[in-house]
Short mmCIF file of C-alpha atoms in Angstrom, two decimals:
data_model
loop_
_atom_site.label_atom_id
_atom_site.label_comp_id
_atom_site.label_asym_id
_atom_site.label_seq_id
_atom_site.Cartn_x
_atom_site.Cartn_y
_atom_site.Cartn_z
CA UNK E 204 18.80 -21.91 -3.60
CA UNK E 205 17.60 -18.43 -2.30
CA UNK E 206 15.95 -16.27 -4.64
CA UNK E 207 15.17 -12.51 -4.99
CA UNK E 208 12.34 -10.14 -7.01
CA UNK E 209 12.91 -6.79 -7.84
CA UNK E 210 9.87 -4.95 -8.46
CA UNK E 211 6.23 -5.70 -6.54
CA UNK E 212 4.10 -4.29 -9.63
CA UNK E 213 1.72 -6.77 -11.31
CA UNK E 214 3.97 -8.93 -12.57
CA UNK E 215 6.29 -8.88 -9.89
CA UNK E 216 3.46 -9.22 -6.82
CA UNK E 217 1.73 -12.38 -9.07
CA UNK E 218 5.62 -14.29 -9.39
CA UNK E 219 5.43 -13.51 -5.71
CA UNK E 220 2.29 -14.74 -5.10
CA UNK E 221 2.11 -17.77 -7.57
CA UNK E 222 5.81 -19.18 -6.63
CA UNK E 223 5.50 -19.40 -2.90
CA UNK E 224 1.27 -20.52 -3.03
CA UNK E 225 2.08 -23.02 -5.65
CA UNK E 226 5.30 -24.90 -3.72
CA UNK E 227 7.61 -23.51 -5.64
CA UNK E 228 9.62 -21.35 -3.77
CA UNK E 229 9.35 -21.71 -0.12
CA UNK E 230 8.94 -18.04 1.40
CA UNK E 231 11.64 -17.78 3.62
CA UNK E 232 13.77 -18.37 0.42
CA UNK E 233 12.55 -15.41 -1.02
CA UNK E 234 13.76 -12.07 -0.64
CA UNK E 235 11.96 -9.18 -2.16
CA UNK E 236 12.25 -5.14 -3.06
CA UNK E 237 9.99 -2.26 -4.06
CA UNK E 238 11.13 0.98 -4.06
CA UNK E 239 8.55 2.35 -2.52
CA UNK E 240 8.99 0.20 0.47
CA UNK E 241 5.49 -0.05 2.42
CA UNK E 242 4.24 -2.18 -1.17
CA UNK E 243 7.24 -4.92 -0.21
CA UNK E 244 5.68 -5.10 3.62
CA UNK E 245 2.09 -5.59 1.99
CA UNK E 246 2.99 -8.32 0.68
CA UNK E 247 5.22 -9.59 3.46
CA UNK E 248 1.98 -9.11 5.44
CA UNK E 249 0.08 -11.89 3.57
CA UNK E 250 3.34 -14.13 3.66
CA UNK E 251 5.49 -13.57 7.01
CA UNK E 252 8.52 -15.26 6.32
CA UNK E 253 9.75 -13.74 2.81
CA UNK E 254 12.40 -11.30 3.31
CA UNK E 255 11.91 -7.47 2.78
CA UNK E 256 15.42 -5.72 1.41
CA UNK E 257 15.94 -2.12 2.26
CA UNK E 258 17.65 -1.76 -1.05
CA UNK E 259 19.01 -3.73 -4.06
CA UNK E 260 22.25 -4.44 -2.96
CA UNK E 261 21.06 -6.29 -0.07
CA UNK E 262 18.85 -8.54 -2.48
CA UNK E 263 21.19 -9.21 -4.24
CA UNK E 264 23.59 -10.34 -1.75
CA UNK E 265 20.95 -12.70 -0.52
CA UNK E 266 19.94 -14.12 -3.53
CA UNK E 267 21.29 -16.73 -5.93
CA UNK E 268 18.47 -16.17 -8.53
CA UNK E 269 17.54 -12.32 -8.98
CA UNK E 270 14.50 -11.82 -11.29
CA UNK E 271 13.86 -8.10 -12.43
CA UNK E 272 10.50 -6.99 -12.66
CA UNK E 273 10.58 -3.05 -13.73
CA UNK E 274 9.89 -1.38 -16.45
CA UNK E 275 11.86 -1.43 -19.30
CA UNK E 276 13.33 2.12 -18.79
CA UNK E 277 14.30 1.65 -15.11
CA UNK E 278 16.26 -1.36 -16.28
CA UNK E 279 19.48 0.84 -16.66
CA UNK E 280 18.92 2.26 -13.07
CA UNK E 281 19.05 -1.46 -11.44
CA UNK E 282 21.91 -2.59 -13.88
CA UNK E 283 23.93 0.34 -13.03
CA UNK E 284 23.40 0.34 -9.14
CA UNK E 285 24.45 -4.05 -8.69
CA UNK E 286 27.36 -3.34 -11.30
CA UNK E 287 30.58 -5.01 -9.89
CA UNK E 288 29.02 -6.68 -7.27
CA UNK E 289 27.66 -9.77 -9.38
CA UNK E 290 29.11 -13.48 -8.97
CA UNK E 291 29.47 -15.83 -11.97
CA UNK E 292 26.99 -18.36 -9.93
CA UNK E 293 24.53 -15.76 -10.03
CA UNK E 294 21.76 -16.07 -12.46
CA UNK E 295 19.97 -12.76 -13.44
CA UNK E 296 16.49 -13.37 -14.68
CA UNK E 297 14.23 -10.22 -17.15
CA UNK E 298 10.61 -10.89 -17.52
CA UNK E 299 10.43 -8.03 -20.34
CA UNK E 300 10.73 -9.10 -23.82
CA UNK E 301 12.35 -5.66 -25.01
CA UNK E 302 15.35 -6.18 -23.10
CA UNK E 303 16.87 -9.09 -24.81
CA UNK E 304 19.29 -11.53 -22.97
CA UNK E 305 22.58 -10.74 -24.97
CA UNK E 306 22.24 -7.23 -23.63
CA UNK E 307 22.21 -8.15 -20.37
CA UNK E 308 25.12 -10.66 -21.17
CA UNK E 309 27.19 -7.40 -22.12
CA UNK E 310 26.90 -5.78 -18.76
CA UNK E 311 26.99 -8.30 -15.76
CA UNK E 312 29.24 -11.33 -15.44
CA UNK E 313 26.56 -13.36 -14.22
CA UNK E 314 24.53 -15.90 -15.76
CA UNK E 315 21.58 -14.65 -18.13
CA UNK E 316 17.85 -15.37 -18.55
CA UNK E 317 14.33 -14.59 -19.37
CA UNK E 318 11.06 -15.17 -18.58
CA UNK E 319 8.30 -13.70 -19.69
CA UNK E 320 4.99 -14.47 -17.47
CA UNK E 321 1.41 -14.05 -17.84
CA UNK E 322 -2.05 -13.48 -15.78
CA UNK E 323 -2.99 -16.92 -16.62
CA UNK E 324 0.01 -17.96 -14.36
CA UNK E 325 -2.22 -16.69 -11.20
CA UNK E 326 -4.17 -19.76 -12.00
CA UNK E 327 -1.00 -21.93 -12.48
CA UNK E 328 -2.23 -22.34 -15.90
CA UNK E 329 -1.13 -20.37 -19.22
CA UNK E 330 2.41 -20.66 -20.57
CA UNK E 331 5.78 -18.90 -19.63
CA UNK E 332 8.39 -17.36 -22.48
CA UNK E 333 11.62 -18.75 -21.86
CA UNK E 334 15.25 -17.25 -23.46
CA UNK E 335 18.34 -18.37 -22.01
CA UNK E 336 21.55 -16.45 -22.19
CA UNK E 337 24.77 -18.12 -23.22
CA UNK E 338 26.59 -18.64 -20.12
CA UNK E 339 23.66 -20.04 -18.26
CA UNK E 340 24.57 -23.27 -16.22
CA UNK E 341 22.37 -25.97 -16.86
CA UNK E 342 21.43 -26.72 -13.31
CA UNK E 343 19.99 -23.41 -13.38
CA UNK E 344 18.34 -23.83 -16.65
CA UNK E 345 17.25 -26.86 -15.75
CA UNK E 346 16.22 -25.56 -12.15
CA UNK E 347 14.36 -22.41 -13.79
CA UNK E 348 12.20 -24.92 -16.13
CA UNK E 349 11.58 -26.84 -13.06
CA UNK E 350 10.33 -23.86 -10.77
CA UNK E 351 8.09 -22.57 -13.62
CA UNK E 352 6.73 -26.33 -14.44
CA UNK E 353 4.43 -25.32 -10.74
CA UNK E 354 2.69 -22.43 -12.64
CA UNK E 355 3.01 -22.51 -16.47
CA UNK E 356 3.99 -25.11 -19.32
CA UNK E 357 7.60 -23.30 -20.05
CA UNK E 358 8.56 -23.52 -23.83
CA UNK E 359 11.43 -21.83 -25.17
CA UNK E 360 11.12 -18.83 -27.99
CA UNK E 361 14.13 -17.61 -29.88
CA UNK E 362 14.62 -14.04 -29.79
CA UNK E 363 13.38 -13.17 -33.15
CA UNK E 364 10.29 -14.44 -31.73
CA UNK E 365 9.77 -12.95 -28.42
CA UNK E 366 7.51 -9.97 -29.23
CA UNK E 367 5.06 -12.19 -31.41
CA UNK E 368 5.09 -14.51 -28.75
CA UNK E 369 4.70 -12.27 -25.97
CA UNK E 370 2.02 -11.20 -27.81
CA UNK E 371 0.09 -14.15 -27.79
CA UNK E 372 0.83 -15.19 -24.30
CA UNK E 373 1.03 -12.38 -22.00
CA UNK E 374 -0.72 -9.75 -24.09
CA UNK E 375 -3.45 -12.22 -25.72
CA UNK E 376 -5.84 -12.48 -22.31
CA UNK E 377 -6.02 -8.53 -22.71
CA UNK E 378 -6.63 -8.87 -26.58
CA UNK E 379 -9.37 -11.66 -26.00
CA UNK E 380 -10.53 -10.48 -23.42
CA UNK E 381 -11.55 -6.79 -25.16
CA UNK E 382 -12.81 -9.07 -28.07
CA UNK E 383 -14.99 -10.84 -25.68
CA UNK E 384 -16.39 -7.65 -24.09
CA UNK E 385 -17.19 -6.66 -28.09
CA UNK E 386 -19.23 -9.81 -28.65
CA UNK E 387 -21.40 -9.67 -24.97
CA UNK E 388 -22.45 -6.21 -26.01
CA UNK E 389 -23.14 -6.93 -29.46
CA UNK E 390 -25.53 -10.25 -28.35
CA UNK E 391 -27.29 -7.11 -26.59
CA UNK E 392 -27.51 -4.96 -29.47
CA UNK E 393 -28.44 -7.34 -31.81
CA UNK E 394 -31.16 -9.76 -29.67
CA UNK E 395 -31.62 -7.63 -26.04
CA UNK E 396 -29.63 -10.30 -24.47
CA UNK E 397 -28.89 -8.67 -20.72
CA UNK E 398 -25.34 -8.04 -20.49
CA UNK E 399 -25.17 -10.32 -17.17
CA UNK E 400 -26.70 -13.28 -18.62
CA UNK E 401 -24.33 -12.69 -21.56
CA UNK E 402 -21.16 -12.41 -19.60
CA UNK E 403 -22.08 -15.66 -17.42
CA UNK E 404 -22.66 -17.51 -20.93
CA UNK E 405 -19.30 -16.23 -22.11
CA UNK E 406 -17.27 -16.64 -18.93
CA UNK E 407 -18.69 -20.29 -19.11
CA UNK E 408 -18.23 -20.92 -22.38
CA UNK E 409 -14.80 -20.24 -22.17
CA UNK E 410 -13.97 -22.18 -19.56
CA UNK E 411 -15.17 -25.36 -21.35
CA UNK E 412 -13.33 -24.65 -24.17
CA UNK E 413 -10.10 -24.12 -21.98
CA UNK E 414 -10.73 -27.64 -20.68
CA UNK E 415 -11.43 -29.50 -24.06
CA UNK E 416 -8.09 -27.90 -25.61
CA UNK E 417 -6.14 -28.51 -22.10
CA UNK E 418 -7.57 -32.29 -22.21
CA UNK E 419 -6.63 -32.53 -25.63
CA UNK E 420 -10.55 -33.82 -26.51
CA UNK E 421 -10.13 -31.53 -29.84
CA UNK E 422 -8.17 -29.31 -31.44
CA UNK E 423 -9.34 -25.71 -32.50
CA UNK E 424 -9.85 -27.16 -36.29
CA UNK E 425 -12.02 -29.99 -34.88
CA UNK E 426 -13.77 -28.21 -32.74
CA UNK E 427 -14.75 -25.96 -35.43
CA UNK E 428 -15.65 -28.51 -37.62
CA UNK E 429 -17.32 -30.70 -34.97
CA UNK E 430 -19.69 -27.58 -34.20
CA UNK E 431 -20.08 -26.42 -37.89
CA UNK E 432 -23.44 -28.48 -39.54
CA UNK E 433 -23.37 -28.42 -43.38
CA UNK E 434 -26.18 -25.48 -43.80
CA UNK E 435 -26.50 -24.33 -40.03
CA UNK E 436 -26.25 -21.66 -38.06
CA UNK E 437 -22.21 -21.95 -36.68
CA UNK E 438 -21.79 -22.29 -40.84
CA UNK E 439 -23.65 -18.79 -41.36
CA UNK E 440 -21.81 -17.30 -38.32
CA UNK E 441 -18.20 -18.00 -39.75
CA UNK E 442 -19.07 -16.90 -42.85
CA UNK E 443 -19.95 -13.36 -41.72
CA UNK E 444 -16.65 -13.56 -39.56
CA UNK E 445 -14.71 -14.28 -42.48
CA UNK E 446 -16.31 -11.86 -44.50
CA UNK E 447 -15.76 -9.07 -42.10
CA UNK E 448 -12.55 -9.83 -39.80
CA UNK E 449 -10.18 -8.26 -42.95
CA UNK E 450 -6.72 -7.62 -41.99
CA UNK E 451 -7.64 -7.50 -37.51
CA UNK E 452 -5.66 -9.17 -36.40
CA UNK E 453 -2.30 -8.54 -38.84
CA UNK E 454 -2.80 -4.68 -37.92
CA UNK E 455 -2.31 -5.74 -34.06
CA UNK E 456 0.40 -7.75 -34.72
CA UNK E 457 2.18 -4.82 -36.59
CA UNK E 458 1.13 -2.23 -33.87
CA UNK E 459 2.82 -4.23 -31.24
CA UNK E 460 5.99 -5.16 -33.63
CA UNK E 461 6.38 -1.42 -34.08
CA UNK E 462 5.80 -0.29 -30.53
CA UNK E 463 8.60 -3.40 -29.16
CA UNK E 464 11.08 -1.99 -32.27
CA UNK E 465 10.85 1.98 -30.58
CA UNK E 466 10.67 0.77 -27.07
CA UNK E 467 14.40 -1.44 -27.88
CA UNK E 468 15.36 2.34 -29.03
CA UNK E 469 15.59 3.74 -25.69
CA UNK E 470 16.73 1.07 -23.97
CA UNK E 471 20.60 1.83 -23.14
CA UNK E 472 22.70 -0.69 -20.81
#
């Protein structure tokens, strides 16, 4: 199976990346395009015997699997410039959650998927958004599950779902990770803690609780309730969360609801 990426942005450079490090996709399998070529050679410079296409016709005449990694908007461009060259073996892959799979369905003959990806898949850790399209084969599905299993735990979202989950798995190390950058500086503000002793204790911290939930040692309501003595201090600190989180984290799930709702506006296959 030979495979192609279109697009050597973030996302696109850490599939690159992450696939061929992790076993999953041997190099020389791998066939990839930028169009502004000389980012496609980096990255051929770090892993010699990946393919560099001078355009996206050649990709996709190498490849079996063809994942697009552009922004949403460009989408159309791609589309428009593979149209009528596409084989019903062929499985298209989108790693953006506003272009949905039945769209894409509409305009190729090819078989249909997505994945969405996150930074936590540079660590082969994190999960990966899965939507499959209606004609997909299932040696492919079950092929695309199997590639993924290398970097992520794959789970399946309907598309109703995509943007919430999106939300929580690619977005959420962004979201955390401002909320964690809140907290150092207020342990500062509050009790002079220096901001690099704070960020060590929080990196830390974190990490341990990755590995207790990944273990499965607790869940998140035992591990608040383990921590939590009646009349302590955890008790005194959740109470002034609760008392003063209000409606957080509902407003950022609206504000990314409405911004995926106008960003499926302009998207035009």
């Amino acid at each position: 199976m030979k495979w192609g990426i279109i697009g050597t942005g973030n996302m696109g450079s850490m599939l690159i990346s992450t696939l061929i490090k992790s076993g999953a996709v041997p190099a020389e399998k791998l066939t990839i395009y930028n169009r502004t070529i000389e980012k496609a050679e980096k990255i051929q410079e770090e892993f010699p015997k990946l393919h560099v296409a001078k355009n996206v016709s050649e990709l996709q005449n190498k490849s079996d699997i063809i994942f697009i990694c552009v922004k949403p908007h460009h989408y159309k461009n791609i589309i428009d410039e593979l149209e009528g060259k596409w084989s019903e073996n062929q499985c298209l892959v989108s790693i953006t959650s506003p272009v949905a799979v039945d769209q894409l369905e509409k305009v190729t003959p090819c078989q249909v998927a997505r994945i969405v990806p996150s930074i936590t898949n540079h660590a082969w850790s994190g999960v990966s958004l899965f939507t499959f399209g209606s004609k997909i084969k299932k040696e492919n599905r079950d092929l695309l599950k199997e590639t993924f299993q290398h970097i992520s735990t794959p789970i399946e979202v309907e598309e109703k779902h995509i943007r919430v989950a999106s939300d929580i798995v690619s977005c959420g190390p962004a979201f955390i990770s401002y909320l964690l950058s809140q907290w150092i500086a207020a342990a500062g503000d509050v009790a002079e803690l220096p901001k690099d002793k704070a960020t060590s204790l929080t990196e830390n911290m974190m990490v341990g609780l990755g590995e207790l939930l990944a273990q499965k040692v607790m869940t998140l309501e035992e591990l608040m309730e383990k921590v939590t003595v009646k009349g302590g201090v955890t008790g005194e600190g959740l109470q002034a969360l609760e008392d003063h989180i209000g409606p957080l984290f509902q407003k950022m799930f609206e504000a990314t609801q409405n911004k995926h709702k106008e960003d499926k506006k302009h998207i035009n296959l």
